[in-house]
Amino acid sequence: MTKNITILPADTYVVVNKTILSPQDRKLLTMLYQPIIGYVSVSLYFSLIEDMDRIEINSEELTHHHLMATMQLKLDDIVVARKKLEAIGLLKTYYRKENINHYVYALYSPLSANEFFNHPILNIVLYNNLGKKEYDKVQDYFKVPKVNLKDYEDITVTFKEVFTSHTSSSFEEHQDIEKRTTLGFHATEQIDFNLLISSIPTSMIHARCFTNEIKNLISDLSLVYNIDTLNMQGLVRSSLNEKGLIDKQELRKSCRNFYQFENGGKLPTLIYATQPEYLKQPVGDSSKRAKMIYTFETVTPYDYLKSKYQGAEPTSRDLRLIENLLVEQKMKPGVVNVLISYVLKINNQKLSKNYVETIAGQWKRLKIETVEEAMNTCEKEHKKFKKMMNKSTSSHSKQKEVVPDWFDKENQKEEISVEEQAQIARLLEDLSK
């Protein structure tokens, strides 16, 4: 499937409403979704709604230049915002290639507040992005006040008490009537369900134990709590009830307790995320540099930092620093990996907080989001520094340069050997353990 498509201002689009959008949806988007996907993405969603006709069915054919003009944004920024909407389940995009390419943007409703606050990933990310105080305020806003009906009698009549059935003319069912629809949001499957299910004796589980809903829940929990298949086996077993079915609340609680036990009582953050798919380089290049980029894109900052500790647990200070880059600075995981690699190499294996945050601030201002952009920026900055040093230092007293391996431009052309390929594979395997 084509993911990295070059989009032009002249390319056209039509907005199609696949749901019923209510005034309450605006509250859900600004209060629950915006802290996760950002203001620009939510603004794009509202702009697409405004493009539709009065009865909000679909829009006329418009150009992307129209979006650029109304939102006062570059097309690249609009594409990034669009992909965030897609990733979180608010939008589906369809594409038809012609001389002028055509797009269809299908809008879906946000999850209800109840679904959102009970979602194993979205709920945790919202909590981490807002902090406890703001999170509690938002949650209180959506809470339904309880009415004490203890002294009241239920006198509601039934349908049968009011209506009676009579013979009528033929009736035709209509399938194309509008209805409220959500895409939902689930993690990419990272659990080996064949291994998981086969590890539990069939006598312990019901035939309908592992429904698609349960599998989605397990996948979501495995992502947010960084739990592999082997550890998930025990947690699933402990969550089985007397009917051989998985108690969803018990499973959530078990996964949360497992994570907190392993991590000193802390809740998870985005430190375990990898580079988003839409910001990754296309695969196929076999050069050394491409393999290095692939490593930075597919390893979490936590695992990458842990590899620098020779497999030992990183210090809490270093973890807080990396967490700050991901959560507070909202840097992309792959970019953080490049930053770790660069600073450790040129700063005698020390992650100096001030030094790291100075570089992070520069990269945020430069809007660096891809691994390759980060690597190129490091190389440019190093060249500037080298020029300054050459002016102030005589050639015979120059010290040997200390730079990361990926600074070598020859790596862009040189094919990777079988031995080097095996070495990188072992590194990725070690990092994923």
PDB file of N, CA, C and O in Angstrom, residues 190-201 204-205 209-210 218 221-222 227-240 246 251 254-255 258:
ATOM      1  N   GLN A 190       1.243  -6.857  18.619  1.00  0.00           N
ATOM      2  CA  GLN A 190       2.628  -7.205  18.895  1.00  0.00           C
ATOM      3  C   GLN A 190       2.719  -8.435  19.802  1.00  0.00           C
ATOM      4  O   GLN A 190       3.789  -8.798  20.264  1.00  0.00           O
ATOM      5  N   ILE A 191       1.576  -9.058  20.038  1.00  0.00           N
ATOM      6  CA  ILE A 191       1.521 -10.276  20.834  1.00  0.00           C
ATOM      7  C   ILE A 191       1.382 -11.477  19.900  1.00  0.00           C
ATOM      8  O   ILE A 191       0.603 -11.450  18.951  1.00  0.00           O
ATOM      9  N   ASP A 192       2.131 -12.533  20.185  1.00  0.00           N
ATOM     10  CA  ASP A 192       2.000 -13.781  19.425  1.00  0.00           C
ATOM     11  C   ASP A 192       0.843 -14.571  20.040  1.00  0.00           C
ATOM     12  O   ASP A 192       1.015 -15.285  21.034  1.00  0.00           O
ATOM     13  N   PHE A 193      -0.350 -14.425  19.469  1.00  0.00           N
ATOM     14  CA  PHE A 193      -1.539 -15.047  20.061  1.00  0.00           C
ATOM     15  C   PHE A 193      -1.519 -16.568  19.930  1.00  0.00           C
ATOM     16  O   PHE A 193      -2.105 -17.260  20.768  1.00  0.00           O
ATOM     17  N   ASN A 194      -0.876 -17.095  18.911  1.00  0.00           N
ATOM     18  CA  ASN A 194      -0.753 -18.560  18.804  1.00  0.00           C
ATOM     19  C   ASN A 194       0.009 -19.113  19.999  1.00  0.00           C
ATOM     20  O   ASN A 194      -0.390 -20.105  20.617  1.00  0.00           O
ATOM     21  N   LEU A 195       1.117 -18.437  20.338  1.00  0.00           N
ATOM     22  CA  LEU A 195       1.914 -18.866  21.496  1.00  0.00           C
ATOM     23  C   LEU A 195       1.159 -18.637  22.794  1.00  0.00           C
ATOM     24  O   LEU A 195       1.149 -19.502  23.681  1.00  0.00           O
ATOM     25  N   LEU A 196       0.506 -17.483  22.904  1.00  0.00           N
ATOM     26  CA  LEU A 196      -0.226 -17.146  24.126  1.00  0.00           C
ATOM     27  C   LEU A 196      -1.346 -18.143  24.400  1.00  0.00           C
ATOM     28  O   LEU A 196      -1.463 -18.681  25.513  1.00  0.00           O
ATOM     29  N   ILE A 197      -2.164 -18.423  23.389  1.00  0.00           N
ATOM     30  CA  ILE A 197      -3.319 -19.312  23.578  1.00  0.00           C
ATOM     31  C   ILE A 197      -2.879 -20.748  23.823  1.00  0.00           C
ATOM     32  O   ILE A 197      -3.437 -21.443  24.681  1.00  0.00           O
ATOM     33  N   SER A 198      -1.836 -21.187  23.093  1.00  0.00           N
ATOM     34  CA  SER A 198      -1.378 -22.576  23.259  1.00  0.00           C
ATOM     35  C   SER A 198      -0.735 -22.815  24.621  1.00  0.00           C
ATOM     36  O   SER A 198      -0.635 -23.956  25.067  1.00  0.00           O
ATOM     37  N   SER A 199      -0.303 -21.737  25.294  1.00  0.00           N
ATOM     38  CA  SER A 199       0.348 -21.896  26.605  1.00  0.00           C
ATOM     39  C   SER A 199      -0.646 -22.097  27.745  1.00  0.00           C
ATOM     40  O   SER A 199      -0.273 -22.446  28.852  1.00  0.00           O
ATOM     41  N   ILE A 200      -1.940 -21.869  27.466  1.00  0.00           N
ATOM     42  CA  ILE A 200      -2.969 -21.999  28.502  1.00  0.00           C
ATOM     43  C   ILE A 200      -3.749 -23.295  28.262  1.00  0.00           C
ATOM     44  O   ILE A 200      -4.273 -23.504  27.160  1.00  0.00           O
ATOM     45  N   PRO A 201      -3.847 -24.178  29.245  1.00  0.00           N
ATOM     46  CA  PRO A 201      -4.583 -25.441  29.063  1.00  0.00           C
ATOM     47  C   PRO A 201      -6.020 -25.182  28.606  1.00  0.00           C
ATOM     48  O   PRO A 201      -6.694 -24.283  29.123  1.00  0.00           O
ATOM     49  N   MET A 204      -8.908 -24.678  30.963  1.00  0.00           N
ATOM     50  CA  MET A 204      -9.041 -23.456  31.757  1.00  0.00           C
ATOM     51  C   MET A 204      -9.833 -22.367  31.039  1.00  0.00           C
ATOM     52  O   MET A 204     -10.299 -21.417  31.670  1.00  0.00           O
ATOM     53  N   ILE A 205      -9.966 -22.491  29.710  1.00  0.00           N
ATOM     54  CA  ILE A 205     -10.570 -21.390  28.954  1.00  0.00           C
ATOM     55  C   ILE A 205     -11.824 -21.824  28.194  1.00  0.00           C
ATOM     56  O   ILE A 205     -11.946 -22.959  27.755  1.00  0.00           O
ATOM     57  N   CYS A 209     -13.234 -17.457  24.554  1.00  0.00           N
ATOM     58  CA  CYS A 209     -12.410 -16.631  25.452  1.00  0.00           C
ATOM     59  C   CYS A 209     -11.699 -15.513  24.690  1.00  0.00           C
ATOM     60  O   CYS A 209     -11.727 -14.357  25.087  1.00  0.00           O
ATOM     61  N   PHE A 210     -11.053 -15.871  23.563  1.00  0.00           N
ATOM     62  CA  PHE A 210     -10.221 -14.908  22.834  1.00  0.00           C
ATOM     63  C   PHE A 210     -10.979 -14.340  21.629  1.00  0.00           C
ATOM     64  O   PHE A 210     -10.703 -14.664  20.485  1.00  0.00           O
ATOM     65  N   ILE A 218      -5.817  -6.929  24.692  1.00  0.00           N
ATOM     66  CA  ILE A 218      -4.493  -7.462  25.062  1.00  0.00           C
ATOM     67  C   ILE A 218      -3.390  -6.740  24.290  1.00  0.00           C
ATOM     68  O   ILE A 218      -2.348  -6.379  24.849  1.00  0.00           O
ATOM     69  N   LEU A 221      -2.983  -3.216  25.746  1.00  0.00           N
ATOM     70  CA  LEU A 221      -2.317  -3.266  27.049  1.00  0.00           C
ATOM     71  C   LEU A 221      -0.837  -3.612  26.909  1.00  0.00           C
ATOM     72  O   LEU A 221       0.005  -3.082  27.632  1.00  0.00           O
ATOM     73  N   SER A 222      -0.525  -4.497  25.968  1.00  0.00           N
ATOM     74  CA  SER A 222       0.879  -4.878  25.763  1.00  0.00           C
ATOM     75  C   SER A 222       1.702  -3.691  25.276  1.00  0.00           C
ATOM     76  O   SER A 222       2.873  -3.544  25.636  1.00  0.00           O
ATOM     77  N   ILE A 227       4.563  -4.909  27.631  1.00  0.00           N
ATOM     78  CA  ILE A 227       4.557  -6.299  28.107  1.00  0.00           C
ATOM     79  C   ILE A 227       4.690  -7.247  26.921  1.00  0.00           C
ATOM     80  O   ILE A 227       3.940  -7.134  25.947  1.00  0.00           O
ATOM     81  N   ASP A 228       5.641  -8.176  26.989  1.00  0.00           N
ATOM     82  CA  ASP A 228       5.825  -9.123  25.888  1.00  0.00           C
ATOM     83  C   ASP A 228       4.894 -10.324  26.048  1.00  0.00           C
ATOM     84  O   ASP A 228       4.172 -10.448  27.042  1.00  0.00           O
ATOM     85  N   THR A 229       4.941 -11.230  25.068  1.00  0.00           N
ATOM     86  CA  THR A 229       4.022 -12.378  25.058  1.00  0.00           C
ATOM     87  C   THR A 229       4.204 -13.263  26.283  1.00  0.00           C
ATOM     88  O   THR A 229       3.225 -13.714  26.891  1.00  0.00           O
ATOM     89  N   LEU A 230       5.457 -13.522  26.664  1.00  0.00           N
ATOM     90  CA  LEU A 230       5.717 -14.435  27.786  1.00  0.00           C
ATOM     91  C   LEU A 230       5.155 -13.899  29.093  1.00  0.00           C
ATOM     92  O   LEU A 230       4.538 -14.636  29.873  1.00  0.00           O
ATOM     93  N   ASN A 231       5.342 -12.598  29.361  1.00  0.00           N
ATOM     94  CA  ASN A 231       4.794 -12.016  30.588  1.00  0.00           C
ATOM     95  C   ASN A 231       3.273 -11.895  30.526  1.00  0.00           C
ATOM     96  O   ASN A 231       2.591 -12.018  31.544  1.00  0.00           O
ATOM     97  N   MET A 232       2.755 -11.671  29.321  1.00  0.00           N
ATOM     98  CA  MET A 232       1.307 -11.526  29.173  1.00  0.00           C
ATOM     99  C   MET A 232       0.588 -12.845  29.465  1.00  0.00           C
ATOM    100  O   MET A 232      -0.556 -12.843  29.943  1.00  0.00           O
ATOM    101  N   GLN A 233       1.250 -13.981  29.226  1.00  0.00           N
ATOM    102  CA  GLN A 233       0.638 -15.293  29.488  1.00  0.00           C
ATOM    103  C   GLN A 233       0.151 -15.402  30.930  1.00  0.00           C
ATOM    104  O   GLN A 233      -0.998 -15.766  31.197  1.00  0.00           O
ATOM    105  N   GLY A 234       1.038 -15.076  31.863  1.00  0.00           N
ATOM    106  CA  GLY A 234       0.689 -15.175  33.284  1.00  0.00           C
ATOM    107  C   GLY A 234      -0.404 -14.195  33.681  1.00  0.00           C
ATOM    108  O   GLY A 234      -1.284 -14.525  34.485  1.00  0.00           O
ATOM    109  N   LEU A 235      -0.355 -12.987  33.113  1.00  0.00           N
ATOM    110  CA  LEU A 235      -1.353 -11.967  33.444  1.00  0.00           C
ATOM    111  C   LEU A 235      -2.733 -12.363  32.926  1.00  0.00           C
ATOM    112  O   LEU A 235      -3.744 -12.131  33.592  1.00  0.00           O
ATOM    113  N   VAL A 236      -2.779 -12.982  31.744  1.00  0.00           N
ATOM    114  CA  VAL A 236      -4.053 -13.446  31.185  1.00  0.00           C
ATOM    115  C   VAL A 236      -4.619 -14.574  32.045  1.00  0.00           C
ATOM    116  O   VAL A 236      -5.810 -14.589  32.366  1.00  0.00           O
ATOM    117  N   ARG A 237      -3.765 -15.510  32.436  1.00  0.00           N
ATOM    118  CA  ARG A 237      -4.218 -16.629  33.288  1.00  0.00           C
ATOM    119  C   ARG A 237      -4.836 -16.121  34.584  1.00  0.00           C
ATOM    120  O   ARG A 237      -5.876 -16.607  35.026  1.00  0.00           O
ATOM    121  N   SER A 238      -4.161 -15.132  35.199  1.00  0.00           N
ATOM    122  CA  SER A 238      -4.654 -14.631  36.490  1.00  0.00           C
ATOM    123  C   SER A 238      -5.945 -13.840  36.352  1.00  0.00           C
ATOM    124  O   SER A 238      -6.620 -13.554  37.351  1.00  0.00           O
ATOM    125  N   SER A 239      -6.316 -13.481  35.106  1.00  0.00           N
ATOM    126  CA  SER A 239      -7.528 -12.690  34.875  1.00  0.00           C
ATOM    127  C   SER A 239      -8.719 -13.539  34.437  1.00  0.00           C
ATOM    128  O   SER A 239      -9.798 -13.014  34.170  1.00  0.00           O
ATOM    129  N   LEU A 240      -8.530 -14.873  34.348  1.00  0.00           N
ATOM    130  CA  LEU A 240      -9.632 -15.761  33.957  1.00  0.00           C
ATOM    131  C   LEU A 240     -10.628 -15.916  35.101  1.00  0.00           C
ATOM    132  O   LEU A 240     -10.236 -16.089  36.262  1.00  0.00           O
ATOM    133  N   ILE A 246     -12.034 -14.073  30.123  1.00  0.00           N
ATOM    134  CA  ILE A 246     -11.127 -13.067  30.673  1.00  0.00           C
ATOM    135  C   ILE A 246     -11.931 -11.903  31.242  1.00  0.00           C
ATOM    136  O   ILE A 246     -12.766 -11.312  30.554  1.00  0.00           O
ATOM    137  N   LEU A 251      -7.864  -7.854  34.038  1.00  0.00           N
ATOM    138  CA  LEU A 251      -6.681  -7.857  33.168  1.00  0.00           C
ATOM    139  C   LEU A 251      -6.019  -6.483  33.144  1.00  0.00           C
ATOM    140  O   LEU A 251      -4.787  -6.371  33.225  1.00  0.00           O
ATOM    141  N   SER A 254      -4.244  -6.075  36.440  1.00  0.00           N
ATOM    142  CA  SER A 254      -3.051  -6.920  36.530  1.00  0.00           C
ATOM    143  C   SER A 254      -1.899  -6.331  35.731  1.00  0.00           C
ATOM    144  O   SER A 254      -0.755  -6.316  36.196  1.00  0.00           O
ATOM    145  N   CYS A 255      -2.196  -5.844  34.515  1.00  0.00           N
ATOM    146  CA  CYS A 255      -1.153  -5.255  33.675  1.00  0.00           C
ATOM    147  C   CYS A 255      -0.592  -3.985  34.307  1.00  0.00           C
ATOM    148  O   CYS A 255       0.618  -3.751  34.292  1.00  0.00           O
ATOM    149  N   PHE A 258       1.539  -4.982  37.302  1.00  0.00           N
ATOM    150  CA  PHE A 258       2.796  -5.572  36.829  1.00  0.00           C
ATOM    151  C   PHE A 258       3.777  -4.476  36.426  1.00  0.00           C
ATOM    152  O   PHE A 258       4.948  -4.491  36.807  1.00  0.00           O
TER     153      PHE A 258
END
